[in-house]
PDB file of C-alpha atoms in Angstrom:
ATOM      1  CA  UNK A 527      -0.080   0.023   0.027  1.00 39.00           C
ATOM      2  CA  UNK A 528       1.391   3.303  -0.892  1.00 44.00           C
ATOM      3  CA  UNK A 529       0.502   6.739   0.710  1.00 42.00           C
ATOM      4  CA  UNK A 530      -1.555   7.483  -2.329  1.00 40.00           C
ATOM      5  CA  UNK A 531      -3.917   4.554  -1.597  1.00 42.00           C
ATOM      6  CA  UNK A 532      -4.912   6.259   1.616  1.00 41.00           C
ATOM      7  CA  UNK A 533      -7.022   8.623  -0.678  1.00 40.00           C
ATOM      8  CA  UNK A 534      -9.640   6.035  -0.875  1.00 41.00           C
ATOM      9  CA  UNK A 535      -9.430   4.548   2.599  1.00 43.00           C
ATOM     10  CA  UNK A 536     -10.059   7.502   4.878  1.00 43.00           C
ATOM     11  CA  UNK A 537     -11.377  10.683   3.458  1.00 48.00           C
ATOM     12  CA  UNK A 538     -11.165  12.693   6.720  1.00 56.00           C
ATOM     13  CA  UNK A 539      -7.782  11.519   7.794  1.00 76.00           C
ATOM     14  CA  UNK A 540      -4.405  13.159   7.820  1.00 83.00           C
ATOM     15  CA  UNK A 541      -1.075  11.686   6.753  1.00 87.00           C
ATOM     16  CA  UNK A 542       2.454  12.448   7.766  1.00 90.00           C
ATOM     17  CA  UNK A 543       4.763  11.319   4.935  1.00 92.00           C
ATOM     18  CA  UNK A 544       8.596  10.848   5.300  1.00 93.00           C
ATOM     19  CA  UNK A 545      10.307  10.909   2.022  1.00 93.00           C
ATOM     20  CA  UNK A 546      13.634   9.199   1.807  1.00 93.00           C
ATOM     21  CA  UNK A 547      13.916   8.410  -1.922  1.00 92.00           C
ATOM     22  CA  UNK A 548      11.772  11.011  -3.754  1.00 91.00           C
ATOM     23  CA  UNK A 549      11.587  14.767  -3.064  1.00 90.00           C
ATOM     24  CA  UNK A 550       8.496  16.486  -1.565  1.00 89.00           C
ATOM     25  CA  UNK A 551       7.808  18.101  -4.886  1.00 88.00           C
ATOM     26  CA  UNK A 552       7.682  14.613  -6.665  1.00 91.00           C
ATOM     27  CA  UNK A 553       5.621  13.132  -3.702  1.00 90.00           C
ATOM     28  CA  UNK A 554       3.004  15.939  -3.926  1.00 88.00           C
ATOM     29  CA  UNK A 555       2.821  15.746  -7.770  1.00 88.00           C
ATOM     30  CA  UNK A 556       2.130  11.951  -7.572  1.00 85.00           C
ATOM     31  CA  UNK A 557      -0.303  12.432  -4.717  1.00 85.00           C
ATOM     32  CA  UNK A 558      -2.181  15.179  -6.488  1.00 83.00           C
ATOM     33  CA  UNK A 559      -2.376  13.137  -9.889  1.00 82.00           C
ATOM     34  CA  UNK A 560      -3.617   9.841  -7.968  1.00 75.00           C
ATOM     35  CA  UNK A 561      -5.732  11.306  -5.240  1.00 65.00           C
ATOM     36  CA  UNK A 562      -8.304  13.185  -7.217  1.00 60.00           C
ATOM     37  CA  UNK A 563      -9.669  16.559  -6.632  1.00 58.00           C
ATOM     38  CA  UNK A 564     -11.761  16.104  -3.481  1.00 58.00           C
ATOM     39  CA  UNK A 565     -12.475  13.791  -0.526  1.00 60.00           C
ATOM     40  CA  UNK A 566      -8.767  12.769   0.395  1.00 68.00           C
ATOM     41  CA  UNK A 567      -6.806  13.203   3.481  1.00 74.00           C
ATOM     42  CA  UNK A 568      -4.350  15.992   3.875  1.00 85.00           C
ATOM     43  CA  UNK A 569      -0.783  15.406   4.031  1.00 88.00           C
ATOM     44  CA  UNK A 570       2.166  16.859   5.560  1.00 90.00           C
ATOM     45  CA  UNK A 571       5.780  15.896   4.416  1.00 92.00           C
ATOM     46  CA  UNK A 572       9.263  15.394   5.934  1.00 92.00           C
ATOM     47  CA  UNK A 573      11.585  15.721   3.026  1.00 93.00           C
ATOM     48  CA  UNK A 574      14.911  14.088   3.722  1.00 92.00           C
ATOM     49  CA  UNK A 575      16.214  14.053   0.116  1.00 91.00           C
ATOM     50  CA  UNK A 576      15.910  17.557  -1.493  1.00 86.00           C
ATOM     51  CA  UNK A 577      19.508  18.844  -1.243  1.00 74.00           C
ATOM     52  CA  UNK A 578      18.667  22.322  -2.224  1.00 66.00           C
ATOM     53  CA  UNK A 579      16.028  22.973   0.436  1.00 66.00           C
ATOM     54  CA  UNK A 580      16.690  24.360   3.893  1.00 63.00           C
ATOM     55  CA  UNK A 581      13.548  26.373   4.706  1.00 62.00           C
ATOM     56  CA  UNK A 582      10.486  24.640   5.991  1.00 66.00           C
ATOM     57  CA  UNK A 583       7.407  25.552   4.134  1.00 64.00           C
ATOM     58  CA  UNK A 584       4.579  25.424   6.753  1.00 64.00           C
ATOM     59  CA  UNK A 585       2.474  28.037   4.997  1.00 64.00           C
ATOM     60  CA  UNK A 586       1.583  26.259   1.688  1.00 68.00           C
ATOM     61  CA  UNK A 587      -1.296  23.863   1.069  1.00 79.00           C
ATOM     62  CA  UNK A 588       1.092  20.810   1.812  1.00 85.00           C
ATOM     63  CA  UNK A 589       3.275  21.685   4.880  1.00 87.00           C
ATOM     64  CA  UNK A 590       6.753  20.585   4.295  1.00 89.00           C
ATOM     65  CA  UNK A 591       9.839  20.334   6.645  1.00 89.00           C
ATOM     66  CA  UNK A 592      13.271  19.602   5.325  1.00 90.00           C
ATOM     67  CA  UNK A 593      15.948  17.602   7.006  1.00 90.00           C
ATOM     68  CA  UNK A 594      19.559  17.231   5.723  1.00 87.00           C
ATOM     69  CA  UNK A 595      19.539  13.431   5.300  1.00 89.00           C
ATOM     70  CA  UNK A 596      17.532  10.318   5.978  1.00 90.00           C
ATOM     71  CA  UNK A 597      19.968   9.338   8.662  1.00 89.00           C
ATOM     72  CA  UNK A 598      19.388  12.477  10.838  1.00 91.00           C
ATOM     73  CA  UNK A 599      16.983  10.900  13.123  1.00 92.00           C
ATOM     74  CA  UNK A 600      16.941  13.710  15.715  1.00 92.00           C
ATOM     75  CA  UNK A 601      15.854  16.143  13.134  1.00 90.00           C
ATOM     76  CA  UNK A 602      13.400  13.706  11.743  1.00 91.00           C
ATOM     77  CA  UNK A 603      11.666  13.415  15.056  1.00 91.00           C
ATOM     78  CA  UNK A 604      11.767  17.273  15.549  1.00 91.00           C
ATOM     79  CA  UNK A 605      10.277  17.795  12.054  1.00 89.00           C
ATOM     80  CA  UNK A 606       7.575  15.438  12.734  1.00 90.00           C
ATOM     81  CA  UNK A 607       6.662  17.025  15.900  1.00 87.00           C
ATOM     82  CA  UNK A 608       6.725  20.481  14.366  1.00 86.00           C
ATOM     83  CA  UNK A 609       4.251  19.115  11.621  1.00 86.00           C
ATOM     84  CA  UNK A 610       2.033  17.584  14.214  1.00 84.00           C
ATOM     85  CA  UNK A 611       1.884  20.626  16.362  1.00 81.00           C
ATOM     86  CA  UNK A 612       1.282  22.955  13.309  1.00 76.00           C
ATOM     87  CA  UNK A 613      -0.932  21.302  10.947  1.00 70.00           C
ATOM     88  CA  UNK A 614      -2.656  18.134  12.182  1.00 67.00           C
ATOM     89  CA  UNK A 615      -6.319  18.392  12.950  1.00 70.00           C
ATOM     90  CA  UNK A 616      -7.501  16.823  16.317  1.00 70.00           C
ATOM     91  CA  UNK A 617     -10.268  14.739  14.752  1.00 71.00           C
ATOM     92  CA  UNK A 618     -10.124  11.951  12.119  1.00 74.00           C
ATOM     93  CA  UNK A 619      -7.621   9.304  11.560  1.00 79.00           C
ATOM     94  CA  UNK A 620      -3.848  10.176  11.549  1.00 82.00           C
ATOM     95  CA  UNK A 621      -1.531   8.093   9.448  1.00 84.00           C
ATOM     96  CA  UNK A 622       2.340   7.885   9.246  1.00 85.00           C
ATOM     97  CA  UNK A 623       4.019   6.673   6.153  1.00 87.00           C
ATOM     98  CA  UNK A 624       7.715   6.266   5.771  1.00 89.00           C
ATOM     99  CA  UNK A 625       8.152   5.612   2.074  1.00 86.00           C
ATOM    100  CA  UNK A 626      11.437   3.635   2.575  1.00 91.00           C
ATOM    101  CA  UNK A 627      13.241   2.760   5.790  1.00 92.00           C
ATOM    102  CA  UNK A 628      16.212   1.543   3.736  1.00 94.00           C
ATOM    103  CA  UNK A 629      18.140   4.742   3.565  1.00 94.00           C
ATOM    104  CA  UNK A 630      17.422   5.216   7.306  1.00 94.00           C
ATOM    105  CA  UNK A 631      18.726   1.825   8.147  1.00 93.00           C
ATOM    106  CA  UNK A 632      21.867   2.309   5.887  1.00 93.00           C
ATOM    107  CA  UNK A 633      22.710   5.384   7.947  1.00 92.00           C
ATOM    108  CA  UNK A 634      21.964   4.180  11.423  1.00 91.00           C
ATOM    109  CA  UNK A 635      21.782   1.022  13.418  1.00 90.00           C
ATOM    110  CA  UNK A 636      18.544  -1.100  13.487  1.00 89.00           C
ATOM    111  CA  UNK A 637      18.523  -0.677  17.357  1.00 90.00           C
ATOM    112  CA  UNK A 638      18.520   3.130  17.013  1.00 92.00           C
ATOM    113  CA  UNK A 639      15.974   3.160  14.225  1.00 91.00           C
ATOM    114  CA  UNK A 640      13.597   0.839  16.320  1.00 89.00           C
ATOM    115  CA  UNK A 641      13.870   3.337  19.286  1.00 89.00           C
ATOM    116  CA  UNK A 642      12.998   6.288  16.986  1.00 90.00           C
ATOM    117  CA  UNK A 643      10.150   4.251  15.287  1.00 87.00           C
ATOM    118  CA  UNK A 644       8.549   3.475  18.760  1.00 84.00           C
ATOM    119  CA  UNK A 645       8.476   7.304  19.451  1.00 83.00           C
ATOM    120  CA  UNK A 646       7.108   8.519  16.035  1.00 85.00           C
ATOM    121  CA  UNK A 647       4.446   5.646  15.516  1.00 79.00           C
ATOM    122  CA  UNK A 648       2.575   7.398  18.269  1.00 74.00           C
ATOM    123  CA  UNK A 649       1.602  10.107  15.701  1.00 76.00           C
ATOM    124  CA  UNK A 650      -0.903   7.801  14.022  1.00 76.00           C
ATOM    125  CA  UNK A 651      -4.148   7.600  15.799  1.00 76.00           C
ATOM    126  CA  UNK A 652      -6.024   4.290  17.066  1.00 76.00           C
ATOM    127  CA  UNK A 653      -7.902   4.197  13.758  1.00 76.00           C
ATOM    128  CA  UNK A 654      -4.804   5.380  11.649  1.00 78.00           C
ATOM    129  CA  UNK A 655      -2.306   3.314   9.747  1.00 79.00           C
ATOM    130  CA  UNK A 656       1.590   3.289  10.120  1.00 80.00           C
ATOM    131  CA  UNK A 657       3.097   2.265   6.772  1.00 83.00           C
ATOM    132  CA  UNK A 658       6.799   1.499   6.667  1.00 85.00           C
ATOM    133  CA  UNK A 659       8.294   0.665   3.265  1.00 88.00           C
ATOM    134  CA  UNK A 660      11.572  -1.481   3.245  1.00 89.00           C
ATOM    135  CA  UNK A 661      13.557  -3.187   0.574  1.00 88.00           C
ATOM    136  CA  UNK A 662      14.147  -6.444   2.352  1.00 83.00           C
ATOM    137  CA  UNK A 663      16.901  -7.479   0.041  1.00 87.00           C
ATOM    138  CA  UNK A 664      19.123  -4.739   1.211  1.00 91.00           C
ATOM    139  CA  UNK A 665      19.156  -5.801   4.852  1.00 91.00           C
ATOM    140  CA  UNK A 666      20.282  -8.832   6.907  1.00 90.00           C
ATOM    141  CA  UNK A 667      17.943 -11.246   8.563  1.00 89.00           C
ATOM    142  CA  UNK A 668      18.659  -9.694  12.067  1.00 89.00           C
ATOM    143  CA  UNK A 669      17.735  -6.111  10.941  1.00 88.00           C
ATOM    144  CA  UNK A 670      14.542  -7.425   9.351  1.00 85.00           C
ATOM    145  CA  UNK A 671      13.501  -9.321  12.447  1.00 83.00           C
ATOM    146  CA  UNK A 672      14.181  -6.213  14.675  1.00 84.00           C
ATOM    147  CA  UNK A 673      11.838  -4.163  12.573  1.00 84.00           C
ATOM    148  CA  UNK A 674       9.170  -6.802  12.250  1.00 82.00           C
ATOM    149  CA  UNK A 675       8.809  -6.769  16.133  1.00 80.00           C
ATOM    150  CA  UNK A 676       7.602  -3.071  15.812  1.00 80.00           C
ATOM    151  CA  UNK A 677       4.918  -3.794  13.278  1.00 80.00           C
ATOM    152  CA  UNK A 678       1.335  -5.290  13.061  1.00 76.00           C
ATOM    153  CA  UNK A 679       2.081  -7.306  10.089  1.00 79.00           C
ATOM    154  CA  UNK A 680       4.274  -7.638   7.032  1.00 81.00           C
ATOM    155  CA  UNK A 681       2.857  -7.044   3.445  1.00 83.00           C
ATOM    156  CA  UNK A 682       5.111  -8.713   1.019  1.00 84.00           C
ATOM    157  CA  UNK A 683       4.933  -7.128  -2.451  1.00 87.00           C
ATOM    158  CA  UNK A 684       6.426  -8.969  -5.351  1.00 87.00           C
ATOM    159  CA  UNK A 685       6.153  -8.360  -9.080  1.00 90.00           C
ATOM    160  CA  UNK A 686       5.689 -11.803 -10.794  1.00 92.00           C
ATOM    161  CA  UNK A 687       5.391 -10.057 -14.236  1.00 94.00           C
ATOM    162  CA  UNK A 688       5.934  -6.384 -15.555  1.00 93.00           C
ATOM    163  CA  UNK A 689       2.200  -5.595 -15.375  1.00 92.00           C
ATOM    164  CA  UNK A 690       1.216  -7.560 -12.141  1.00 93.00           C
ATOM    165  CA  UNK A 691       1.879  -7.133  -8.572  1.00 91.00           C
ATOM    166  CA  UNK A 692       1.392  -9.985  -5.962  1.00 91.00           C
ATOM    167  CA  UNK A 693       0.683  -9.402  -2.142  1.00 91.00           C
ATOM    168  CA  UNK A 694       1.038 -11.642   0.720  1.00 89.00           C
ATOM    169  CA  UNK A 695       0.089 -10.334   4.218  1.00 85.00           C
ATOM    170  CA  UNK A 696       1.538 -11.912   7.310  1.00 82.00           C
ATOM    171  CA  UNK A 697       0.303 -10.710  10.633  1.00 82.00           C
ATOM    172  CA  UNK A 698       2.757 -10.302  13.537  1.00 76.00           C
ATOM    173  CA  UNK A 699       1.831  -9.834  17.313  1.00 67.00           C
ATOM    174  CA  UNK A 700       0.735  -6.160  16.855  1.00 55.00           C
ATOM    175  CA  UNK A 701      -2.569  -4.659  17.519  1.00 49.00           C
ATOM    176  CA  UNK A 702      -4.311  -6.169  14.466  1.00 47.00           C
ATOM    177  CA  UNK A 703      -2.974  -9.665  15.060  1.00 48.00           C
ATOM    178  CA  UNK A 704      -5.344 -12.630  15.626  1.00 46.00           C
ATOM    179  CA  UNK A 705      -4.356 -13.114  19.295  1.00 47.00           C
ATOM    180  CA  UNK A 706      -5.055  -9.307  20.041  1.00 46.00           C
ATOM    181  CA  UNK A 707      -8.388  -9.381  18.272  1.00 45.00           C
ATOM    182  CA  UNK A 708      -9.593 -12.691  19.381  1.00 49.00           C
ATOM    183  CA  UNK A 709      -8.119 -12.852  22.714  1.00 53.00           C
ATOM    184  CA  UNK A 710      -6.419 -16.094  21.903  1.00 50.00           C
ATOM    185  CA  UNK A 711      -3.030 -17.276  20.568  1.00 52.00           C
ATOM    186  CA  UNK A 712      -1.993 -16.678  16.900  1.00 46.00           C
ATOM    187  CA  UNK A 713      -2.527 -19.695  14.642  1.00 44.00           C
TER     188      UNK A 713
END
């Protein structure tokens, strides 16, 4: 699921998007093209890849805060806090989308990233989603296991042919797992 698919999921929601591979301008352009004109959640963006930007834009239709790199976790947390304080409405679902954790994990240890993720996933509301993209082929099994402990499930996306995507969801022990929902053990 991409941040753009949130358009059809929750029309009253609000999404915080962290870009680690594409600029804020590119993310906004794609979101605008795919999201339609009305009835979609608003977004705010933390842009970690635009090298020429240094001034936050909290005054535009889409609020954007720039950080110098995906690996600057302190500034990432501060930027999300700034966006949360300045732009997120108090009602509706709040979503957190990190387009790709891979650049962040390349710059920081899995332990440090896990600590930061535990702090920032609180931005999403109870009815909101936290979507974390990752290129599993770029990381060792230990890193993937550490990240998997923080999530409700893993959605494996493969491309068996050029025009087709395949999806396989595997729940973990998070808030949407069978054990939490049914009050019993996972099968």
